[in-house]
PDB file of C-alpha atoms in Angstrom:
ATOM      1  CA  UNK A   4     -10.707 -11.613 -34.939  1.00 25.00           C
ATOM      2  CA  UNK A   5      -9.825  -8.239 -34.665  1.00 32.00           C
ATOM      3  CA  UNK A   6     -10.836  -5.928 -37.511  1.00 33.00           C
ATOM      4  CA  UNK A   7      -7.418  -4.960 -39.582  1.00 39.00           C
ATOM      5  CA  UNK A   8      -7.844  -1.236 -38.727  1.00 43.00           C
ATOM      6  CA  UNK A   9      -7.530  -2.028 -34.938  1.00 48.00           C
ATOM      7  CA  UNK A  10      -4.794  -0.283 -33.297  1.00 52.00           C
ATOM      8  CA  UNK A  11      -4.190  -2.520 -30.956  1.00 54.00           C
ATOM      9  CA  UNK A  12      -2.851  -4.962 -33.726  1.00 60.00           C
ATOM     10  CA  UNK A  13       1.057  -4.735 -34.461  1.00 91.00           C
ATOM     11  CA  UNK A  14       1.801  -5.342 -38.402  1.00 94.00           C
ATOM     12  CA  UNK A  15       5.522  -6.497 -39.442  1.00 96.00           C
ATOM     13  CA  UNK A  16       6.368  -5.268 -42.960  1.00 97.00           C
ATOM     14  CA  UNK A  17       8.989  -7.026 -44.688  1.00 98.00           C
ATOM     15  CA  UNK A  18      11.689  -6.235 -47.157  1.00 97.00           C
ATOM     16  CA  UNK A  19      11.845  -9.672 -49.191  1.00 97.00           C
ATOM     17  CA  UNK A  20      15.351  -9.128 -51.003  1.00 95.00           C
ATOM     18  CA  UNK A  21      18.286  -9.638 -48.404  1.00 96.00           C
ATOM     19  CA  UNK A  22      15.896  -9.990 -45.537  1.00 98.00           C
ATOM     20  CA  UNK A  23      13.435 -12.935 -46.060  1.00 98.00           C
ATOM     21  CA  UNK A  24      15.319 -14.416 -49.480  1.00 97.00           C
ATOM     22  CA  UNK A  25      18.899 -14.613 -51.021  1.00 97.00           C
ATOM     23  CA  UNK A  26      18.345 -13.116 -54.524  1.00 94.00           C
ATOM     24  CA  UNK A  27      21.818 -12.850 -55.216  1.00 95.00           C
ATOM     25  CA  UNK A  28      22.349 -14.563 -58.164  1.00 96.00           C
ATOM     26  CA  UNK A  29      19.382 -13.967 -59.978  1.00 95.00           C
ATOM     27  CA  UNK A  30      19.741 -10.222 -59.739  1.00 95.00           C
ATOM     28  CA  UNK A  31      23.199  -9.982 -60.426  1.00 96.00           C
ATOM     29  CA  UNK A  32      22.954 -12.153 -63.480  1.00 96.00           C
ATOM     30  CA  UNK A  33      20.401  -9.594 -64.838  1.00 97.00           C
ATOM     31  CA  UNK A  34      22.324  -6.698 -63.997  1.00 97.00           C
ATOM     32  CA  UNK A  35      25.143  -8.159 -66.133  1.00 97.00           C
ATOM     33  CA  UNK A  36      23.006  -8.652 -68.980  1.00 97.00           C
ATOM     34  CA  UNK A  37      20.926  -5.376 -68.698  1.00 97.00           C
ATOM     35  CA  UNK A  38      24.544  -3.490 -68.872  1.00 97.00           C
ATOM     36  CA  UNK A  39      25.917  -5.575 -71.671  1.00 97.00           C
ATOM     37  CA  UNK A  40      24.912  -2.670 -74.443  1.00 96.00           C
ATOM     38  CA  UNK A  41      27.103   0.066 -72.734  1.00 97.00           C
ATOM     39  CA  UNK A  42      30.168  -2.191 -71.899  1.00 96.00           C
ATOM     40  CA  UNK A  43      29.571  -1.648 -68.329  1.00 96.00           C
ATOM     41  CA  UNK A  44      30.834  -4.245 -65.816  1.00 94.00           C
ATOM     42  CA  UNK A  45      30.625  -4.714 -62.057  1.00 94.00           C
ATOM     43  CA  UNK A  46      32.622  -6.317 -59.588  1.00 95.00           C
ATOM     44  CA  UNK A  47      31.142  -9.135 -57.436  1.00 92.00           C
ATOM     45  CA  UNK A  48      30.851  -6.614 -54.412  1.00 92.00           C
ATOM     46  CA  UNK A  49      29.494  -3.967 -56.542  1.00 95.00           C
ATOM     47  CA  UNK A  50      27.077  -5.990 -57.845  1.00 94.00           C
ATOM     48  CA  UNK A  51      25.949  -6.696 -54.070  1.00 92.00           C
ATOM     49  CA  UNK A  52      25.004  -3.430 -53.894  1.00 91.00           C
ATOM     50  CA  UNK A  53      22.506  -3.893 -56.284  1.00 94.00           C
ATOM     51  CA  UNK A  54      20.188  -5.907 -54.013  1.00 90.00           C
ATOM     52  CA  UNK A  55      17.556  -3.666 -52.156  1.00 81.00           C
ATOM     53  CA  UNK A  56      17.863  -0.087 -53.753  1.00 84.00           C
ATOM     54  CA  UNK A  57      15.476   0.862 -56.816  1.00 84.00           C
ATOM     55  CA  UNK A  58      16.798  -0.181 -60.147  1.00 90.00           C
ATOM     56  CA  UNK A  59      16.596   3.296 -61.192  1.00 90.00           C
ATOM     57  CA  UNK A  60      18.510   4.940 -58.776  1.00 91.00           C
ATOM     58  CA  UNK A  61      21.194   2.054 -59.416  1.00 94.00           C
ATOM     59  CA  UNK A  62      21.366   2.297 -63.025  1.00 96.00           C
ATOM     60  CA  UNK A  63      21.461   6.162 -62.917  1.00 94.00           C
ATOM     61  CA  UNK A  64      24.391   5.540 -59.938  1.00 94.00           C
ATOM     62  CA  UNK A  65      26.695   3.917 -62.581  1.00 95.00           C
ATOM     63  CA  UNK A  66      26.190   6.971 -65.743  1.00 95.00           C
ATOM     64  CA  UNK A  67      23.188   6.011 -67.482  1.00 97.00           C
ATOM     65  CA  UNK A  68      21.222   8.834 -68.421  1.00 96.00           C
ATOM     66  CA  UNK A  69      17.417   8.855 -68.054  1.00 95.00           C
ATOM     67  CA  UNK A  70      16.511   7.271 -70.648  1.00 96.00           C
ATOM     68  CA  UNK A  71      19.382   4.518 -71.050  1.00 97.00           C
ATOM     69  CA  UNK A  72      18.098   3.949 -67.532  1.00 96.00           C
ATOM     70  CA  UNK A  73      14.931   2.764 -68.447  1.00 95.00           C
ATOM     71  CA  UNK A  74      16.348   0.737 -71.332  1.00 97.00           C
ATOM     72  CA  UNK A  75      18.557  -0.952 -68.923  1.00 97.00           C
ATOM     73  CA  UNK A  76      15.618  -1.697 -66.161  1.00 95.00           C
ATOM     74  CA  UNK A  77      13.368  -3.172 -69.364  1.00 96.00           C
ATOM     75  CA  UNK A  78      16.672  -5.281 -70.450  1.00 97.00           C
ATOM     76  CA  UNK A  79      17.008  -6.482 -66.554  1.00 96.00           C
ATOM     77  CA  UNK A  80      13.446  -7.164 -66.515  1.00 93.00           C
ATOM     78  CA  UNK A  81      13.028  -9.411 -69.430  1.00 96.00           C
ATOM     79  CA  UNK A  82      15.633 -11.895 -67.850  1.00 96.00           C
ATOM     80  CA  UNK A  83      14.594 -11.265 -64.438  1.00 92.00           C
ATOM     81  CA  UNK A  84      10.902 -12.397 -65.475  1.00 92.00           C
ATOM     82  CA  UNK A  85      11.752 -15.048 -67.393  1.00 94.00           C
ATOM     83  CA  UNK A  86      14.487 -17.027 -65.057  1.00 95.00           C
ATOM     84  CA  UNK A  87      16.134 -14.656 -62.297  1.00 94.00           C
ATOM     85  CA  UNK A  88      13.585 -14.554 -59.884  1.00 93.00           C
ATOM     86  CA  UNK A  89      14.001 -18.301 -59.583  1.00 93.00           C
ATOM     87  CA  UNK A  90      17.676 -17.875 -58.994  1.00 95.00           C
ATOM     88  CA  UNK A  91      17.112 -17.713 -55.210  1.00 95.00           C
ATOM     89  CA  UNK A  92      16.533 -19.220 -51.923  1.00 97.00           C
ATOM     90  CA  UNK A  93      15.320 -18.598 -48.697  1.00 98.00           C
ATOM     91  CA  UNK A  94      17.405 -17.699 -45.422  1.00 98.00           C
ATOM     92  CA  UNK A  95      17.625 -20.248 -42.759  1.00 98.00           C
ATOM     93  CA  UNK A  96      15.408 -19.983 -39.652  1.00 98.00           C
ATOM     94  CA  UNK A  97      13.383 -17.613 -41.532  1.00 98.00           C
ATOM     95  CA  UNK A  98      10.031 -19.708 -41.517  1.00 98.00           C
ATOM     96  CA  UNK A  99      10.442 -20.314 -37.810  1.00 98.00           C
ATOM     97  CA  UNK A 100      10.552 -16.591 -37.577  1.00 98.00           C
ATOM     98  CA  UNK A 101       7.478 -15.739 -38.869  1.00 98.00           C
ATOM     99  CA  UNK A 102       5.608 -18.630 -37.271  1.00 97.00           C
ATOM    100  CA  UNK A 103       6.791 -17.334 -33.885  1.00 96.00           C
ATOM    101  CA  UNK A 104       5.874 -13.582 -34.596  1.00 96.00           C
ATOM    102  CA  UNK A 105       2.191 -14.702 -36.211  1.00 95.00           C
ATOM    103  CA  UNK A 106       2.186 -17.118 -32.853  1.00 94.00           C
ATOM    104  CA  UNK A 107       2.715 -13.478 -30.751  1.00 93.00           C
ATOM    105  CA  UNK A 108      -0.290 -12.152 -32.155  1.00 92.00           C
ATOM    106  CA  UNK A 109       1.638 -10.134 -35.500  1.00 95.00           C
ATOM    107  CA  UNK A 110       0.040  -9.960 -38.378  1.00 95.00           C
ATOM    108  CA  UNK A 111       2.532  -9.698 -41.117  1.00 97.00           C
ATOM    109  CA  UNK A 112       3.259  -8.480 -44.810  1.00 97.00           C
ATOM    110  CA  UNK A 113       5.632  -7.796 -47.484  1.00 98.00           C
ATOM    111  CA  UNK A 114       6.926  -4.101 -48.562  1.00 97.00           C
ATOM    112  CA  UNK A 115       9.688  -4.524 -51.276  1.00 95.00           C
ATOM    113  CA  UNK A 116      10.732  -2.434 -53.784  1.00 90.00           C
ATOM    114  CA  UNK A 117      10.532  -5.335 -56.387  1.00 90.00           C
ATOM    115  CA  UNK A 118       7.600  -4.783 -58.507  1.00 90.00           C
ATOM    116  CA  UNK A 119       4.289  -6.566 -56.992  1.00 93.00           C
ATOM    117  CA  UNK A 120       4.144  -9.499 -59.793  1.00 91.00           C
ATOM    118  CA  UNK A 121       7.760 -10.885 -59.341  1.00 92.00           C
ATOM    119  CA  UNK A 122       7.135 -10.671 -55.590  1.00 94.00           C
ATOM    120  CA  UNK A 123       4.347 -12.499 -55.340  1.00 95.00           C
ATOM    121  CA  UNK A 124       5.450 -15.066 -57.862  1.00 94.00           C
ATOM    122  CA  UNK A 125       8.806 -15.802 -55.494  1.00 96.00           C
ATOM    123  CA  UNK A 126       6.575 -15.460 -51.745  1.00 96.00           C
ATOM    124  CA  UNK A 127       4.403 -18.726 -53.325  1.00 97.00           C
ATOM    125  CA  UNK A 128       7.156 -20.360 -54.926  1.00 95.00           C
ATOM    126  CA  UNK A 129       8.976 -20.771 -52.239  1.00 96.00           C
ATOM    127  CA  UNK A 130       5.985 -21.474 -49.509  1.00 97.00           C
ATOM    128  CA  UNK A 131       6.182 -18.200 -47.522  1.00 97.00           C
ATOM    129  CA  UNK A 132       2.595 -16.872 -49.149  1.00 97.00           C
ATOM    130  CA  UNK A 133       0.491 -18.316 -46.319  1.00 97.00           C
ATOM    131  CA  UNK A 134       2.285 -16.207 -43.594  1.00 98.00           C
ATOM    132  CA  UNK A 135       1.611 -12.840 -45.320  1.00 98.00           C
ATOM    133  CA  UNK A 136      -1.805 -10.963 -45.572  1.00 96.00           C
ATOM    134  CA  UNK A 137      -0.485  -9.199 -48.665  1.00 96.00           C
ATOM    135  CA  UNK A 138       2.586  -8.676 -50.899  1.00 97.00           C
ATOM    136  CA  UNK A 139       3.317  -4.711 -51.554  1.00 96.00           C
ATOM    137  CA  UNK A 140       5.980  -3.624 -54.378  1.00 95.00           C
ATOM    138  CA  UNK A 141       7.166  -1.365 -56.402  1.00 92.00           C
ATOM    139  CA  UNK A 142       4.905   0.275 -59.504  1.00 89.00           C
ATOM    140  CA  UNK A 143       6.588  -0.731 -62.788  1.00 83.00           C
ATOM    141  CA  UNK A 144       6.394   3.165 -63.935  1.00 83.00           C
ATOM    142  CA  UNK A 145       8.406   4.123 -61.262  1.00 76.00           C
ATOM    143  CA  UNK A 146       5.196   6.101 -59.802  1.00 83.00           C
ATOM    144  CA  UNK A 147       5.867   4.198 -56.576  1.00 90.00           C
ATOM    145  CA  UNK A 148       9.318   3.462 -56.168  1.00 84.00           C
ATOM    146  CA  UNK A 149      10.904   4.391 -52.799  1.00 92.00           C
ATOM    147  CA  UNK A 150      10.231   2.431 -49.601  1.00 94.00           C
ATOM    148  CA  UNK A 151       8.352   4.796 -47.797  1.00 95.00           C
ATOM    149  CA  UNK A 152       6.011   4.993 -50.901  1.00 95.00           C
ATOM    150  CA  UNK A 153       5.503   1.346 -51.022  1.00 96.00           C
ATOM    151  CA  UNK A 154       4.670   1.099 -47.179  1.00 96.00           C
ATOM    152  CA  UNK A 155       2.154   4.196 -47.783  1.00 95.00           C
ATOM    153  CA  UNK A 156       0.240   2.160 -50.566  1.00 95.00           C
ATOM    154  CA  UNK A 157       0.295  -0.804 -48.745  1.00 94.00           C
ATOM    155  CA  UNK A 158      -0.997   0.604 -45.635  1.00 93.00           C
ATOM    156  CA  UNK A 159      -4.200   2.248 -48.138  1.00 92.00           C
ATOM    157  CA  UNK A 160      -4.343  -0.672 -50.244  1.00 92.00           C
ATOM    158  CA  UNK A 161      -4.721  -3.242 -47.475  1.00 91.00           C
ATOM    159  CA  UNK A 162      -6.141  -1.280 -44.578  1.00 87.00           C
ATOM    160  CA  UNK A 163      -2.546  -2.177 -42.897  1.00 89.00           C
ATOM    161  CA  UNK A 164      -1.921  -0.804 -39.522  1.00 88.00           C
ATOM    162  CA  UNK A 165       0.968   0.349 -37.668  1.00 86.00           C
ATOM    163  CA  UNK A 166       4.362  -1.490 -36.765  1.00 92.00           C
ATOM    164  CA  UNK A 167       7.540  -2.450 -37.622  1.00 96.00           C
ATOM    165  CA  UNK A 168       9.565  -2.057 -41.112  1.00 97.00           C
ATOM    166  CA  UNK A 169      12.023  -5.318 -41.172  1.00 98.00           C
ATOM    167  CA  UNK A 170      14.784  -5.143 -43.975  1.00 98.00           C
ATOM    168  CA  UNK A 171      18.347  -5.303 -44.586  1.00 97.00           C
ATOM    169  CA  UNK A 172      19.309  -1.601 -46.577  1.00 96.00           C
ATOM    170  CA  UNK A 173      18.996   1.927 -45.375  1.00 96.00           C
ATOM    171  CA  UNK A 174      16.074   2.400 -47.864  1.00 94.00           C
ATOM    172  CA  UNK A 175      13.912   0.013 -45.503  1.00 97.00           C
ATOM    173  CA  UNK A 176      15.229   2.032 -42.423  1.00 97.00           C
ATOM    174  CA  UNK A 177      14.653   5.327 -43.932  1.00 97.00           C
ATOM    175  CA  UNK A 178      11.226   4.116 -45.418  1.00 96.00           C
ATOM    176  CA  UNK A 179      10.158   2.970 -41.826  1.00 96.00           C
ATOM    177  CA  UNK A 180      10.879   5.892 -40.261  1.00 96.00           C
ATOM    178  CA  UNK A 181       8.941   8.394 -42.800  1.00 96.00           C
ATOM    179  CA  UNK A 182       5.992   6.581 -41.114  1.00 94.00           C
ATOM    180  CA  UNK A 183       7.118   6.962 -37.575  1.00 93.00           C
ATOM    181  CA  UNK A 184       7.766   2.991 -37.381  1.00 94.00           C
ATOM    182  CA  UNK A 185      10.081   1.095 -35.160  1.00 94.00           C
ATOM    183  CA  UNK A 186      12.460  -0.508 -37.404  1.00 96.00           C
ATOM    184  CA  UNK A 187      14.646  -3.798 -37.540  1.00 97.00           C
ATOM    185  CA  UNK A 188      18.220  -3.602 -39.604  1.00 98.00           C
ATOM    186  CA  UNK A 189      19.044  -7.478 -40.277  1.00 98.00           C
ATOM    187  CA  UNK A 190      22.493  -8.361 -40.989  1.00 98.00           C
ATOM    188  CA  UNK A 191      22.269 -11.224 -42.582  1.00 98.00           C
ATOM    189  CA  UNK A 192      21.285  -9.594 -45.892  1.00 96.00           C
ATOM    190  CA  UNK A 193      23.084  -7.093 -48.009  1.00 95.00           C
ATOM    191  CA  UNK A 194      23.581  -3.934 -45.774  1.00 94.00           C
ATOM    192  CA  UNK A 195      26.199  -3.633 -42.916  1.00 96.00           C
ATOM    193  CA  UNK A 196      25.754  -2.469 -39.301  1.00 97.00           C
ATOM    194  CA  UNK A 197      27.250   0.875 -39.868  1.00 98.00           C
ATOM    195  CA  UNK A 198      24.949   1.395 -43.078  1.00 97.00           C
ATOM    196  CA  UNK A 199      21.851   0.116 -41.008  1.00 98.00           C
ATOM    197  CA  UNK A 200      22.937   2.085 -37.984  1.00 98.00           C
ATOM    198  CA  UNK A 201      23.436   5.555 -39.785  1.00 98.00           C
ATOM    199  CA  UNK A 202      20.299   5.132 -41.209  1.00 98.00           C
ATOM    200  CA  UNK A 203      18.345   5.256 -37.672  1.00 97.00           C
ATOM    201  CA  UNK A 204      17.259   1.769 -37.323  1.00 97.00           C
ATOM    202  CA  UNK A 205      15.777   0.720 -33.859  1.00 95.00           C
ATOM    203  CA  UNK A 206      17.496  -2.541 -33.450  1.00 96.00           C
ATOM    204  CA  UNK A 207      19.785  -4.496 -35.356  1.00 97.00           C
ATOM    205  CA  UNK A 208      19.146  -8.276 -35.688  1.00 98.00           C
ATOM    206  CA  UNK A 209      22.333 -10.893 -36.314  1.00 98.00           C
ATOM    207  CA  UNK A 210      19.890 -14.182 -36.976  1.00 98.00           C
ATOM    208  CA  UNK A 211      16.203 -14.443 -37.725  1.00 98.00           C
ATOM    209  CA  UNK A 212      15.469 -16.326 -34.652  1.00 97.00           C
ATOM    210  CA  UNK A 213      16.247 -12.898 -32.845  1.00 97.00           C
ATOM    211  CA  UNK A 214      13.372 -11.031 -34.151  1.00 97.00           C
ATOM    212  CA  UNK A 215      10.235 -12.143 -32.024  1.00 94.00           C
ATOM    213  CA  UNK A 216      12.510 -11.056 -29.168  1.00 94.00           C
ATOM    214  CA  UNK A 217      13.108  -7.802 -30.680  1.00 93.00           C
ATOM    215  CA  UNK A 218       9.752  -6.839 -31.768  1.00 92.00           C
ATOM    216  CA  UNK A 219       8.234  -8.267 -28.260  1.00 84.00           C
ATOM    217  CA  UNK A 220       4.673  -8.905 -27.839  1.00 80.00           C
ATOM    218  CA  UNK A 221       2.107  -7.465 -30.652  1.00 73.00           C
ATOM    219  CA  UNK A 222       0.383  -4.386 -29.393  1.00 64.00           C
ATOM    220  CA  UNK A 223       2.838  -2.569 -27.567  1.00 60.00           C
ATOM    221  CA  UNK A 224       4.005   1.024 -29.051  1.00 53.00           C
ATOM    222  CA  UNK A 225       6.190   0.820 -32.254  1.00 58.00           C
ATOM    223  CA  UNK A 226       6.584   4.359 -33.100  1.00 59.00           C
ATOM    224  CA  UNK A 227      10.002   6.793 -31.997  1.00 58.00           C
TER     225      UNK A 227
END
């Protein structure tokens, strides 16, 4: 087996929410719970925008102060860590796409804005763990919050190499580009084709089945 640091090994880093799984029910209910003390409400379309970006950005975006945003995050986490994480489902075609990428020689990891522990719990609960070499998430204290930060930590902590970043929101694309990775914006999640194209996605994928063909054989150049 090649060493993990071998430059001929190509990695595929996957976002979790909106890319591998549909977490809308759990996240939306937890956001509603978190905002209740401030009397703030969100429409279903607005709640969809909470899937993907860092929570601190989203809570500040609805007008909460820095201290209020931290309080809201704690309220969100209490409900989400209790029941919200399981209010979730794997997108159809994802297991087959992961198997095809592994068969093509890719090594797979997860880089998510969700904290690492609930991300691991979701991946294990839904039977996705055997596909992935690591699960890298945001830190609870906010010191590792952006997708670029998470990718940097994954590359350092798990000796993961260069490759592709695959996700459904602009934050995923921007994080991958910050590390000079090729990027794939997926259209079955919560970001639009316009959002992903404007962020500079190398490719757009309409279905999970398209991913192996877009990434091609492992080992080819994946930088801009």
